[in-house]
C-alpha cells in the first residue's frame, strides 16, 4: 500500500507543470528582475526565448501578437534615406541606444546604431513564430548587413564595429539566410572551411580552430551545415560517426556541454538536437534525460534552471522545454532541431517561401 | 525567486522605490547620452574613457561601448608620447581585470583584453600569463581564459615545452582537467613540426588545410604520452578525458615506411614501386 503511495508521490514530484511555465514566460515578457539589467543590450533574445517557449507550450494566444510584432519591427535598423548605413542594417537588441520609437522607415542616422547578428536572427525567428509574413523586413538591408560581418576565415562578427567571432555567429548567419531564403548574405564555402577547422582531436567541435570541443558550438556547426544543406557533403560517414560518439557521451543523466562538467538543462537541447540531426537521438536514455530536466523545474514560479534548486531563467526555461519536446513530451509542440523554432513555425516559413518564389516566377 | 515570499509593500514604499528607480535611470541615460554626443562631436579623450567605464562596469557586454573605448585609445595613440600611451593601456588592463573579476565569462571583456595586449607598446606577457594562471586556478574550465592564454602564448613566443609542463601540473592535481588534455592535444604536434600529411578525404569533401591534431607525433614523445595517459585512466577509469585523449594518441604514430604496391610490366620492361611516404 505504502509503496503505491510512494510511487504516486514520485510521479507528482516529476510531473510537468505546463501552466506555471506559461505564466513564467508571460512575466518574462512584462518585467524582468533587476539582475537582468546587464542583458539589456540583448533583450530581444530573451523575448525570443519567451515567445518560442510559449509557442512550444502551444500558448501564444495569451499574448497580444500584433503588439509584439510592432515592437520587434521597431528594433529593425533600417537604411537611411541615402542608404549610407546598409552595412550596419539588421535588428537591435533593444531600445538602449535611445532612438525615438519607430516601426517604419526610413532609418535614422546614428553613429552607433547597428544591427547585432544574434538579434537579427532572433528578431526574424520571433516574427515568424508570431505568424508575421516578414513583409516589413528589409531583406536586402539585412543581407547586406550580414555579409559585412563575415571575416576572411569564414566566421562572423556580431556587430560591424567588431567583436569576438566564433561558431555562434555562423549559426546566426545560417539561420538568417535560411529564413530569408537567400544565401547571398554569406560565403558558404568559407564558413564550411571554418567549421572543418574547428573540429577537435576528440571529434567534438569547438568555437574555432584549436579550441575546446563544446556542446553549444557542436550544435551550431552541425545545425548550420544542415541548414546549408551541406552536412553529408562536408563530413564523411566516419567523421559523422565520431561526432555522434562524442555527443552521445555527453549524457550522464541529463546532458553536459563538455566532459567532466556538471549536467545542465540547456544541453538537453544543444546536444539532444545535434543527436537528432545525426539520427541517433533515439539511442539516448530518455527517462534519465527527462528526470533530470524536470528536476530543474521550478514548481513555484515555473521555468527551468540549469541545475536543481537554482533560480530559473528564460534561457533554461526555453531549452528545458525544447529538451522535453525532443523526448516527445505529450503537451509540447515539436521543435525543428536545426532552426530552433516549432515545426508549426517552420511550416509557416515554408509556405511564405513558396509564396515568395511564386511571386518571383509570376513576375518574370 | 525560488522560496522567497512576495511581501506586499505600502503605497509610500512603492513611491520611494519608484523615485529611486527614476534616479538610477536618469543617471544611466545622462551618462549614455553624454557619451554619444561627445562621440558625435569627435571628443575622444580621458573623460570619455571615464564615462564609458562607469557604464561598462555594470554592463560588460555593451559592445558599442567597448568599441567606443577602442576608438578613443586608437586616437590617443596618435596624439600622445609612447610612455603616456603605455600608461594609458596599462590602466586599461587594470580596468578590464576589474570587469573580469565581476564577470569572468564575459566575451566582450576578454576580447577587449586581447585587443589591448596586441597594441600595448611594451606588453608584459608574464603579467598576462599570471592573470591566466590565477583565473584558471579559480575555474580550470573557463574556456575564455584558456583561449586568451593561447593568444598570449602565441604572441609572446612561450616555449611549447613550458606550456606542456603547465598542463602536466594541472592534470596531476585535478580530475576536472579536460581543458588541459585538450590544450596538450594542440601542443604535442608542435614539438616536432613535420610537413603535415594531407587528409585523405573523398573527392567531394571541401579542400582544407589539415588541422594540427591530424599531424604525426614522434615515437619518443608518443611513448611518454602513452604512459602519462595510462596512469590517468588507471587512477580514474571513469574519467572520460584520458580515454578520449588515448584514442587520439593511437592514431598519432608515424607511418612505417613500407611498400604499398609493386607493379611489374614485362612488355614495357618496367617495375613501379609505390611507398607509403616520401623516401629520402
Coordinates of C-alpha atoms in Angstrom, one line a residue:
Chain A
X1 CA 0.0 0.0 0.0
X2 CA 2.6 2.5 1.1
X3 CA 4.7 1.5 -1.9
X4 CA 1.9 2.7 -4.2
X5 CA 1.6 5.9 -2.2
X6 CA 5.3 6.5 -2.7
X7 CA 5.0 5.9 -6.4
X8 CA 2.2 8.4 -6.6
X9 CA 4.4 10.9 -4.7
X10 CA 7.3 10.3 -7.0
X11 CA 5.0 10.9 -10.0
X12 CA 3.8 14.2 -8.6
X13 CA 7.4 15.3 -8.0
X14 CA 8.4 14.9 -11.6
X15 CA 5.2 15.9 -13.4
X16 CA 5.3 18.7 -15.9
X17 CA 3.7 21.9 -14.7
X18 CA 2.6 23.4 -18.0
X19 CA 0.6 26.3 -16.7
X20 CA 3.4 27.5 -14.4
X21 CA 5.7 27.7 -17.5
X22 CA 3.1 29.7 -19.4
X23 CA 2.9 32.2 -16.6
X24 CA 6.7 32.3 -16.3
X25 CA 7.1 33.3 -19.9
X26 CA 4.3 35.8 -19.6
X27 CA 6.0 37.5 -16.7
X28 CA 9.3 37.5 -18.6
X29 CA 7.7 39.5 -21.4
X30 CA 6.4 42.1 -19.0
X31 CA 9.0 42.9 -16.4
X32 CA 12.4 41.3 -15.7
X33 CA 14.1 41.3 -12.3
X34 CA 16.9 43.9 -11.8
X35 CA 19.6 41.3 -12.1
X36 CA 18.8 41.0 -15.8
X37 CA 19.7 44.6 -16.5
X38 CA 23.2 43.6 -17.7
X39 CA 21.4 41.8 -20.5
X40 CA 19.6 44.9 -21.7
X41 CA 21.5 45.1 -24.9
X42 CA 20.4 41.5 -25.8
X43 CA 16.8 41.8 -24.6
X44 CA 15.4 40.6 -27.9
X45 CA 17.0 37.2 -27.4
X46 CA 15.1 36.9 -24.0
X47 CA 11.9 37.9 -25.8
X48 CA 12.6 35.1 -28.3
X49 CA 13.1 32.5 -25.5
X50 CA 9.7 33.6 -24.0
X51 CA 7.8 33.7 -27.3
X52 CA 9.2 30.5 -28.7
X53 CA 8.7 28.9 -25.3
X54 CA 5.0 29.9 -25.4
X55 CA 4.8 28.5 -28.9
X56 CA 6.3 25.2 -27.8
X57 CA 3.7 25.2 -25.0
X58 CA 1.0 26.0 -27.6
X59 CA 0.1 29.1 -25.6
X60 CA 0.8 32.0 -27.8
X61 CA -2.8 33.1 -27.5
X62 CA -2.0 34.5 -24.1
X63 CA -0.1 37.5 -25.6
X64 CA -1.0 40.3 -27.9
X65 CA 0.8 39.2 -31.0
X66 CA 0.2 42.3 -33.0
X67 CA 1.7 44.5 -30.3
X68 CA 4.7 42.2 -30.1
X69 CA 5.2 42.2 -33.8
X70 CA 5.1 46.0 -33.8
X71 CA 7.7 46.2 -31.1
X72 CA 10.0 43.8 -32.9
X73 CA 9.8 45.8 -36.1
X74 CA 10.7 48.9 -34.0
X75 CA 14.1 47.2 -33.5
X76 CA 14.9 46.9 -37.1
X77 CA 17.8 49.0 -38.2
X78 CA 16.6 50.3 -41.5
X79 CA 18.5 52.0 -44.3
X80 CA 18.6 55.8 -44.1
X81 CA 17.4 57.9 -47.0
X82 CA 20.8 57.9 -48.6
X83 CA 21.4 54.2 -47.7
X84 CA 24.8 55.0 -46.3
X85 CA 24.3 52.6 -43.4
X86 CA 23.4 49.5 -45.4
X87 CA 26.3 47.5 -44.0
X88 CA 25.0 48.2 -40.5
X89 CA 21.4 47.0 -41.0
X90 CA 19.7 44.2 -39.2
X91 CA 17.9 44.2 -35.8
X92 CA 18.9 45.8 -32.5
X93 CA 18.7 44.1 -29.1
X94 CA 16.6 46.8 -27.5
X95 CA 16.0 50.5 -27.4
X96 CA 19.0 51.1 -25.2
X97 CA 20.7 53.4 -27.8
X98 CA 17.9 55.9 -27.2
X99 CA 16.5 56.4 -30.6
X100 CA 12.9 57.5 -30.8
X101 CA 10.4 54.6 -31.2
X102 CA 9.6 53.9 -34.8
X103 CA 8.4 50.7 -36.5
X104 CA 8.5 52.2 -40.0
X105 CA 11.3 53.6 -42.3
X106 CA 13.4 55.3 -43.3
X107 CA 16.1 54.6 -40.8
X108 CA 17.5 57.4 -38.6
X109 CA 21.2 58.1 -38.8
X110 CA 23.1 57.5 -35.6
X111 CA 26.8 56.9 -35.2
X112 CA 26.4 53.9 -33.0
X113 CA 23.2 52.3 -34.2
X114 CA 23.8 49.0 -35.9
X115 CA 22.3 45.5 -36.0
X116 CA 23.6 42.6 -34.0
X117 CA 23.7 39.2 -35.7
X118 CA 22.0 37.4 -32.9
X119 CA 19.3 40.0 -32.7
X120 CA 18.7 39.8 -36.4
X121 CA 18.4 36.0 -36.1
X122 CA 16.1 36.0 -33.0
X123 CA 14.1 39.0 -34.4
X124 CA 13.3 37.2 -37.6
X125 CA 12.5 33.9 -35.8
X126 CA 10.2 35.7 -33.4
X127 CA 8.3 37.4 -36.2
X128 CA 8.0 34.1 -37.9
X129 CA 6.6 32.2 -35.0
X130 CA 4.1 35.1 -34.3
X131 CA 2.7 34.4 -37.8
X132 CA 4.1 37.5 -39.4
X133 CA 4.9 37.4 -43.2
X134 CA 8.2 39.3 -42.9
X135 CA 6.9 41.8 -45.5
X136 CA 8.2 44.7 -43.5
X137 CA 11.7 43.2 -43.2
X138 CA 14.1 45.0 -45.5
X139 CA 15.7 41.8 -46.7
X140 CA 18.3 43.4 -48.9
X141 CA 19.4 45.6 -46.0
X142 CA 19.6 42.6 -43.6
X143 CA 21.6 40.5 -46.0
X144 CA 24.0 43.5 -46.8
X145 CA 24.4 44.0 -43.1
X146 CA 25.1 40.2 -42.6
X147 CA 27.6 40.0 -45.4
X148 CA 29.6 42.9 -43.9
X149 CA 30.1 40.8 -40.7
X150 CA 31.8 37.8 -42.3
X151 CA 35.6 37.6 -41.8
X152 CA 38.3 36.1 -44.1
X153 CA 38.4 33.0 -42.1
X154 CA 34.7 32.3 -42.6
X155 CA 33.4 33.2 -39.1
X156 CA 31.3 36.3 -38.3
X157 CA 31.5 39.3 -36.0
X158 CA 28.3 40.1 -34.1
X159 CA 28.4 43.8 -35.0
X160 CA 30.0 45.8 -37.8
X161 CA 32.3 47.8 -35.4
X162 CA 33.8 44.5 -34.4
X163 CA 33.5 42.0 -31.6
X164 CA 34.7 38.4 -30.9
X165 CA 34.0 36.0 -33.7
X166 CA 33.1 32.3 -33.4
X167 CA 30.7 29.4 -34.2
X168 CA 27.7 31.0 -32.5
X169 CA 27.6 33.7 -35.1
X170 CA 28.0 31.3 -38.0
X171 CA 24.8 29.7 -36.7
X172 CA 23.0 33.0 -36.5
X173 CA 24.1 33.8 -40.1
X174 CA 22.9 30.4 -41.4
X175 CA 19.5 30.9 -39.7
X176 CA 19.2 34.4 -41.2
X177 CA 20.0 33.2 -44.7
X178 CA 17.8 30.2 -44.3
X179 CA 14.8 32.2 -43.1
X180 CA 15.2 34.8 -45.8
X181 CA 15.8 32.0 -48.4
X182 CA 18.8 33.9 -49.7
X183 CA 22.4 32.7 -49.2
X184 CA 24.0 35.7 -50.8
X185 CA 24.3 37.0 -47.2
X186 CA 27.3 34.8 -46.6
X187 CA 30.2 32.9 -48.2
X188 CA 29.1 29.3 -47.5
X189 CA 32.4 27.8 -48.7
X190 CA 34.4 29.9 -46.2
X191 CA 32.0 29.2 -43.4
X192 CA 32.3 25.5 -44.1
X193 CA 36.1 25.7 -44.0
X194 CA 35.9 27.4 -40.6
X195 CA 33.6 24.6 -39.3
X196 CA 36.0 21.9 -40.5
X197 CA 39.0 23.7 -39.0
X198 CA 37.1 23.8 -35.7
X199 CA 36.8 20.0 -35.3
X200 CA 38.9 19.0 -32.3
X201 CA 41.1 16.0 -31.6
X202 CA 38.2 14.3 -29.8
X203 CA 35.9 14.8 -32.7
X204 CA 33.7 17.3 -30.9
X205 CA 33.6 20.8 -32.4
X206 CA 34.9 23.9 -30.7
X207 CA 34.2 27.6 -31.2
X208 CA 37.1 27.9 -33.5
X209 CA 40.3 26.2 -34.7
X210 CA 42.3 24.7 -31.8
X211 CA 39.6 25.5 -29.3
X212 CA 38.0 23.0 -26.8
X213 CA 35.0 20.9 -28.0
X214 CA 31.8 22.2 -26.7
X215 CA 28.1 21.0 -26.9
X216 CA 27.0 24.5 -27.9
X217 CA 29.5 25.1 -30.7
X218 CA 28.9 21.5 -31.9
X219 CA 25.2 22.2 -32.2
X220 CA 25.9 25.5 -34.0
X221 CA 28.2 23.7 -36.5
X222 CA 26.0 20.7 -37.3
X223 CA 22.8 22.7 -37.4
X224 CA 24.5 25.3 -39.7
X225 CA 25.6 22.6 -42.1
X226 CA 22.1 21.1 -42.1
X227 CA 20.5 24.4 -42.8
X228 CA 23.0 25.0 -45.7
X229 CA 22.1 21.5 -47.0
X230 CA 25.8 20.5 -46.8
X231 CA 26.0 18.1 -43.9
X232 CA 26.7 14.8 -45.6
X233 CA 28.8 16.5 -48.3
X234 CA 31.1 18.2 -45.8
X235 CA 31.6 15.4 -43.3
X236 CA 32.4 11.8 -44.2
X237 CA 30.3 9.0 -42.6
X238 CA 33.3 8.2 -40.4
X239 CA 33.6 11.8 -39.2
X240 CA 29.8 11.9 -38.6
X241 CA 30.1 8.7 -36.5
X242 CA 32.9 10.2 -34.5
X243 CA 30.8 13.3 -33.8
X244 CA 27.9 11.1 -32.8
X245 CA 30.1 9.3 -30.4
X246 CA 31.4 12.4 -28.8
X247 CA 27.9 13.9 -28.5
X248 CA 26.2 10.7 -27.2
X249 CA 28.8 10.6 -24.4
X250 CA 27.6 13.9 -23.1
X251 CA 24.7 12.2 -21.5
X252 CA 25.2 11.5 -17.8
X253 CA 21.7 11.8 -16.5
X254 CA 20.7 14.9 -18.4
X255 CA 23.5 16.3 -20.7
X256 CA 26.6 18.4 -20.1
X257 CA 28.3 20.5 -22.6
X258 CA 31.8 19.2 -22.1
X259 CA 33.3 16.2 -20.3
X260 CA 33.8 16.4 -16.6
X261 CA 31.3 19.3 -16.3
X262 CA 28.1 19.1 -14.4
X263 CA 25.0 18.4 -16.4
X264 CA 22.9 21.4 -17.4
X265 CA 19.3 21.5 -18.6
X266 CA 20.0 23.6 -21.8
X267 CA 22.3 20.9 -23.2
X268 CA 19.4 18.6 -23.3
X269 CA 18.6 20.7 -26.4
X270 CA 22.0 21.7 -27.7
X271 CA 23.3 18.1 -27.6
X272 CA 20.0 16.4 -28.0
X273 CA 19.1 18.4 -31.1
X274 CA 22.6 17.6 -32.6
X275 CA 22.0 13.9 -31.9
X276 CA 18.6 14.2 -33.5
X277 CA 20.1 15.9 -36.6
X278 CA 22.6 13.0 -36.8
X279 CA 19.7 10.4 -36.4
X280 CA 20.9 8.9 -33.2
X281 CA 18.9 10.7 -30.5
X282 CA 16.8 7.5 -30.4
X283 CA 19.7 5.7 -28.7
X284 CA 19.9 8.0 -25.7
X285 CA 18.3 7.3 -22.4
X286 CA 15.0 9.2 -22.4
X287 CA 14.0 8.5 -18.8
X288 CA 17.2 9.8 -17.3
X289 CA 17.1 12.9 -19.5
X290 CA 13.5 13.7 -18.7
X291 CA 14.0 13.1 -15.0
X292 CA 17.0 15.5 -15.0
X293 CA 15.2 18.3 -16.9
X294 CA 12.2 18.0 -14.6
X295 CA 14.4 18.1 -11.5
X296 CA 15.4 21.6 -12.5
X297 CA 11.8 22.7 -12.9
X298 CA 10.7 25.5 -10.6
X299 CA 7.5 24.3 -9.1
X300 CA 6.5 27.6 -7.7
X301 CA 7.3 30.2 -10.3
X302 CA 7.6 28.0 -13.3
X303 CA 10.5 27.9 -15.8
X304 CA 13.6 25.7 -15.5
X305 CA 17.1 26.3 -14.2
X306 CA 20.4 24.9 -15.3
X307 CA 20.7 22.8 -12.1
X308 CA 18.2 21.7 -9.4
X309 CA 17.4 24.1 -6.6
X310 CA 18.6 27.1 -8.6
X311 CA 16.8 30.1 -9.9
X312 CA 15.0 29.6 -13.3
X313 CA 15.7 31.9 -16.2
X314 CA 14.2 32.3 -19.6
X315 CA 17.0 30.6 -21.5
X316 CA 17.0 27.5 -19.4
X317 CA 13.2 27.5 -19.3
X318 CA 13.1 27.6 -23.1
X319 CA 15.7 25.0 -23.7
X320 CA 14.3 22.8 -21.0
X321 CA 11.1 22.7 -22.9
X322 CA 12.9 22.1 -26.2
X323 CA 14.7 19.2 -24.5
X324 CA 11.4 17.8 -23.3
X325 CA 9.9 18.3 -26.8
X326 CA 12.7 16.2 -28.3
X327 CA 11.7 13.5 -25.9
X328 CA 8.1 13.6 -27.2
X329 CA 6.6 15.2 -24.1
X330 CA 2.8 15.0 -24.8
X331 CA 1.7 18.6 -24.1
X332 CA 4.5 20.2 -26.2
X333 CA 4.8 21.1 -29.8
X334 CA 7.6 19.5 -31.9
X335 CA 10.7 21.7 -32.4
X336 CA 12.7 21.8 -35.6
X337 CA 16.1 20.7 -34.4
X338 CA 18.2 22.8 -36.8
X339 CA 16.2 26.1 -36.9
X340 CA 15.2 26.0 -33.3
X341 CA 11.5 27.0 -33.8
X342 CA 8.4 24.9 -33.6
X343 CA 7.6 22.7 -36.6
X344 CA 4.5 24.8 -37.0
X345 CA 6.5 28.0 -37.3
X346 CA 8.8 26.1 -39.7
X347 CA 5.8 25.1 -41.9
X348 CA 4.7 28.8 -41.9
X349 CA 8.1 29.7 -43.2
X350 CA 7.9 27.1 -45.9
X351 CA 4.6 28.5 -47.1
X352 CA 6.0 32.0 -47.0
X353 CA 9.0 31.0 -49.1
X354 CA 6.8 29.2 -51.6
X355 CA 4.7 32.4 -52.0
X356 CA 7.9 34.4 -52.5
X357 CA 9.1 32.0 -55.2
X358 CA 5.7 32.1 -56.8
X359 CA 5.8 35.9 -56.8
X360 CA 9.2 35.9 -58.5
X361 CA 8.2 33.4 -61.2
X362 CA 5.0 35.2 -61.9
X363 CA 6.9 38.5 -62.4
X364 CA 9.4 37.1 -64.8
Chain B
X1 CA 12.5 33.8 -6.7
X2 CA 12.6 30.2 -5.5
X3 CA 11.4 30.0 -2.0
X4 CA 11.2 33.7 -1.3
X5 CA 7.7 35.1 -0.4
X6 CA 6.4 38.2 -2.0
X7 CA 5.9 40.9 0.5
X8 CA 3.2 43.5 -0.2
X9 CA 4.5 47.0 0.3
X10 CA 2.6 50.1 1.2
X11 CA 1.8 52.9 -1.3
X12 CA 4.5 55.0 0.3
X13 CA 7.2 52.3 -0.1
X14 CA 6.2 51.8 -3.7
X15 CA 6.5 55.6 -4.3
X16 CA 10.0 55.6 -2.8
X17 CA 11.1 52.7 -4.9
X18 CA 9.7 54.4 -8.0
X19 CA 11.7 57.6 -7.2
X20 CA 14.9 55.6 -6.7
X21 CA 14.4 53.8 -10.0
X22 CA 13.9 57.1 -11.7
X23 CA 17.0 58.5 -10.3
X24 CA 19.1 55.5 -11.4
X25 CA 17.5 55.7 -14.8
X26 CA 18.3 59.4 -15.1
X27 CA 22.0 58.7 -14.3
X28 CA 22.2 56.0 -16.8
X29 CA 20.5 57.9 -19.6
X30 CA 22.6 61.0 -18.9
X31 CA 25.9 59.1 -19.0
X32 CA 24.8 57.3 -22.2
X33 CA 23.7 60.5 -23.9
X34 CA 26.8 62.4 -23.0
X35 CA 28.9 59.5 -24.3
X36 CA 27.1 59.6 -27.6
X37 CA 27.0 63.3 -28.1
X38 CA 30.7 63.5 -27.2
X39 CA 31.5 60.9 -29.8
X40 CA 29.4 62.8 -32.3
X41 CA 31.5 65.9 -31.6
X42 CA 34.6 63.8 -32.1
X43 CA 35.6 64.0 -28.4
X44 CA 38.0 61.2 -27.8
X45 CA 39.7 61.7 -24.5
X46 CA 40.2 60.5 -21.0
X47 CA 36.9 62.0 -19.8
X48 CA 35.1 59.9 -22.3
X49 CA 37.0 56.9 -21.1
X50 CA 35.8 57.7 -17.6
X51 CA 32.2 57.8 -18.6
X52 CA 32.3 54.5 -20.6
X53 CA 34.0 52.9 -17.6
X54 CA 31.0 53.7 -15.4
X55 CA 28.6 52.1 -17.8
X56 CA 30.8 49.1 -18.7
X57 CA 31.3 48.1 -15.1
X58 CA 27.7 47.1 -14.8
X59 CA 27.2 46.2 -18.4
X60 CA 30.3 44.3 -19.6
X61 CA 28.6 43.1 -22.8
X62 CA 27.6 46.5 -24.1
X63 CA 29.8 46.0 -27.2
X64 CA 29.1 49.5 -28.5
X65 CA 31.0 51.0 -25.5
X66 CA 34.0 48.7 -25.8
X67 CA 34.2 49.8 -29.4
X68 CA 34.0 53.5 -28.4
X69 CA 36.9 52.9 -25.9
X70 CA 38.9 51.3 -28.7
X71 CA 38.3 54.3 -30.9
X72 CA 39.4 56.6 -28.1
X73 CA 42.5 54.5 -27.4
X74 CA 43.5 54.4 -31.1
X75 CA 43.1 58.2 -31.3
X76 CA 45.2 58.8 -28.2
X77 CA 47.9 56.6 -29.7
X78 CA 48.3 59.2 -32.4
X79 CA 48.5 62.3 -30.1
X80 CA 50.4 61.1 -27.1
X81 CA 54.0 60.1 -26.4
X82 CA 54.8 56.4 -26.2
X83 CA 55.3 56.4 -22.4
X84 CA 51.9 58.0 -21.9
X85 CA 50.3 55.5 -24.2
X86 CA 51.9 52.7 -22.3
X87 CA 50.5 54.1 -19.0
X88 CA 47.0 54.5 -20.6
X89 CA 47.0 50.9 -21.9
X90 CA 48.2 49.6 -18.5
X91 CA 45.4 51.3 -16.7
X92 CA 43.1 49.9 -19.4
X93 CA 44.3 46.4 -18.5
X94 CA 43.6 47.1 -14.8
X95 CA 40.1 48.2 -15.7
X96 CA 39.5 45.1 -17.8
X97 CA 40.8 43.0 -14.9
X98 CA 38.2 44.5 -12.6
X99 CA 35.5 43.8 -15.1
X100 CA 36.7 40.2 -15.4
X101 CA 36.7 39.7 -11.7
X102 CA 33.0 40.6 -11.7
X103 CA 32.2 38.5 -14.7
X104 CA 35.0 36.1 -15.7
X105 CA 32.9 34.8 -18.6
X106 CA 32.2 38.0 -20.5
X107 CA 33.1 37.6 -24.2
X108 CA 33.3 41.4 -24.5
X109 CA 35.9 41.8 -21.7
X110 CA 38.2 39.0 -22.9
X111 CA 38.0 40.2 -26.4
X112 CA 38.9 43.7 -25.4
X113 CA 41.9 42.5 -23.3
X114 CA 43.2 40.6 -26.3
X115 CA 42.9 43.8 -28.4
X116 CA 44.7 45.9 -25.8
X117 CA 47.5 43.3 -25.3
X118 CA 48.2 43.4 -29.1
X119 CA 48.5 47.2 -29.1
X120 CA 50.4 47.8 -25.9
X121 CA 53.8 49.3 -26.7
X122 CA 55.6 47.2 -24.1
X123 CA 53.4 44.2 -23.3
X124 CA 54.1 42.4 -20.0
X125 CA 53.4 38.8 -21.0
X126 CA 54.5 37.5 -17.6
X127 CA 51.7 39.5 -16.1
X128 CA 49.2 38.2 -18.7
X129 CA 50.2 34.6 -18.1
X130 CA 49.9 35.1 -14.4
X131 CA 46.4 36.5 -14.9
X132 CA 45.5 33.3 -16.8
X133 CA 47.1 31.2 -14.0
X134 CA 45.0 32.9 -11.4
X135 CA 41.8 32.8 -13.4
X136 CA 42.3 29.1 -14.2
X137 CA 43.0 28.3 -10.5
X138 CA 39.5 29.6 -9.8
X139 CA 37.9 27.8 -12.7
X140 CA 40.0 25.4 -14.7
X141 CA 37.3 25.0 -17.3
X142 CA 36.9 28.7 -18.2
X143 CA 37.5 28.4 -21.9
X144 CA 37.6 32.2 -22.3
X145 CA 40.7 32.2 -20.2
X146 CA 42.2 29.2 -22.0
X147 CA 41.6 30.9 -25.3
X148 CA 43.2 34.1 -24.1
X149 CA 46.2 32.1 -22.8
X150 CA 46.6 30.5 -26.2
X151 CA 46.7 34.0 -27.7
X152 CA 49.2 35.2 -25.2
X153 CA 51.5 32.2 -25.8
X154 CA 51.3 32.7 -29.5
X155 CA 52.1 36.5 -29.3
X156 CA 54.9 36.1 -26.8
X157 CA 56.5 33.0 -28.1
X158 CA 56.4 31.0 -24.9
X159 CA 58.1 27.6 -25.5
X160 CA 55.8 24.6 -26.2
X161 CA 57.8 22.7 -23.5
X162 CA 56.9 25.2 -20.9
X163 CA 53.2 25.0 -21.7
X164 CA 53.3 21.2 -21.7
X165 CA 54.8 21.3 -18.2
X166 CA 52.0 23.7 -17.2
X167 CA 49.4 21.1 -18.3
X168 CA 51.4 18.4 -16.5
X169 CA 50.8 20.3 -13.3
X170 CA 47.1 20.8 -13.9
X171 CA 46.5 17.2 -15.0
X172 CA 48.4 15.9 -12.0
X173 CA 46.4 17.9 -9.5
X174 CA 42.8 17.9 -10.6
X175 CA 40.4 15.4 -12.1
X176 CA 38.5 18.2 -13.9
X177 CA 41.3 18.6 -16.4
X178 CA 39.7 18.0 -19.8
X179 CA 40.7 21.5 -20.9
X180 CA 44.3 20.7 -20.0
X181 CA 44.2 17.5 -22.1
X182 CA 42.7 19.5 -24.9
X183 CA 45.5 22.0 -24.7
X184 CA 48.0 19.2 -24.8
X185 CA 46.5 17.9 -28.0
X186 CA 47.3 21.2 -29.6
X187 CA 50.8 21.5 -28.2
X188 CA 52.1 18.0 -28.8
X189 CA 52.1 18.1 -32.6
X190 CA 54.1 21.4 -32.4
X191 CA 57.0 19.7 -30.7
X192 CA 58.3 18.2 -33.8
X193 CA 56.9 20.2 -36.7
X194 CA 56.8 18.0 -39.7
X195 CA 55.2 18.7 -43.0
X196 CA 51.6 17.7 -42.4
X197 CA 50.2 14.7 -44.2
X198 CA 47.2 15.6 -46.3
X199 CA 43.9 14.2 -45.1
X200 CA 42.6 11.5 -47.5
X201 CA 39.0 12.7 -47.9
X202 CA 36.7 11.5 -50.6
X203 CA 36.9 13.8 -53.6
X204 CA 33.8 15.8 -53.0
X205 CA 34.8 17.0 -49.5
X206 CA 35.8 20.6 -49.1
X207 CA 39.5 21.0 -49.5
X208 CA 41.0 22.3 -46.4
X209 CA 44.4 22.8 -44.7
X210 CA 44.9 20.0 -42.2
X211 CA 44.4 20.7 -38.6
X212 CA 47.4 20.3 -36.3
X213 CA 45.6 17.5 -34.4
X214 CA 45.9 15.3 -37.5
X215 CA 49.7 15.7 -37.5
X216 CA 52.1 12.9 -36.5
X217 CA 54.0 12.8 -33.2
X218 CA 57.5 11.3 -32.9
X219 CA 57.8 7.9 -31.2
X220 CA 59.8 9.1 -28.2
X221 CA 57.2 11.7 -27.3
X222 CA 54.4 9.3 -28.0
X223 CA 55.7 6.6 -25.7
X224 CA 55.9 9.2 -22.8
X225 CA 52.4 10.4 -23.6
X226 CA 51.0 6.8 -23.5
X227 CA 52.5 6.4 -20.1
X228 CA 51.0 9.6 -18.9
X229 CA 47.5 8.9 -20.1
X230 CA 47.6 5.2 -19.0
X231 CA 48.4 6.5 -15.5
X232 CA 45.4 8.8 -15.7
X233 CA 42.9 6.1 -16.6
X234 CA 44.3 3.6 -14.2
X235 CA 43.8 6.2 -11.5
X236 CA 40.3 7.0 -12.5
X237 CA 38.8 4.7 -15.1
X238 CA 35.6 6.6 -15.2
X239 CA 37.1 9.9 -16.3
X240 CA 36.3 10.4 -19.9
X241 CA 39.3 12.8 -20.6
X242 CA 42.0 10.2 -20.6
X243 CA 40.1 7.8 -22.8
X244 CA 39.4 10.4 -25.4
X245 CA 43.0 11.5 -25.4
X246 CA 44.2 7.9 -25.6
X247 CA 42.0 7.2 -28.6
X248 CA 43.5 10.3 -30.4
X249 CA 47.1 9.2 -29.4
X250 CA 46.6 5.8 -31.0
X251 CA 46.4 7.5 -34.4
X252 CA 49.4 9.7 -34.0
X253 CA 52.2 7.3 -34.7
X254 CA 54.3 8.0 -37.7
X255 CA 53.5 5.6 -40.5
X256 CA 56.0 3.0 -41.2
X257 CA 57.9 3.4 -44.3
X258 CA 56.9 0.5 -46.4
X259 CA 56.0 -0.6 -49.9
X260 CA 52.3 0.0 -50.7
X261 CA 52.4 -1.7 -54.0
X262 CA 54.6 -3.1 -56.8
X263 CA 53.7 -3.1 -60.5
X264 CA 55.6 -5.2 -62.9
X265 CA 55.2 -4.9 -66.7
X266 CA 57.1 -7.3 -68.8
X267 CA 56.0 -5.8 -72.1
X268 CA 57.1 -2.3 -71.1
X269 CA 60.1 -3.8 -69.2
X270 CA 59.2 -1.7 -66.2
X271 CA 58.9 -2.0 -62.5
X272 CA 57.0 0.6 -60.5
X273 CA 57.2 0.7 -56.7
X274 CA 54.9 2.8 -54.5
X275 CA 55.9 3.8 -51.0
X276 CA 53.7 4.7 -48.0
X277 CA 55.5 8.0 -47.6
X278 CA 58.2 10.0 -49.5
X279 CA 61.5 8.3 -49.4
X280 CA 64.5 10.5 -48.5

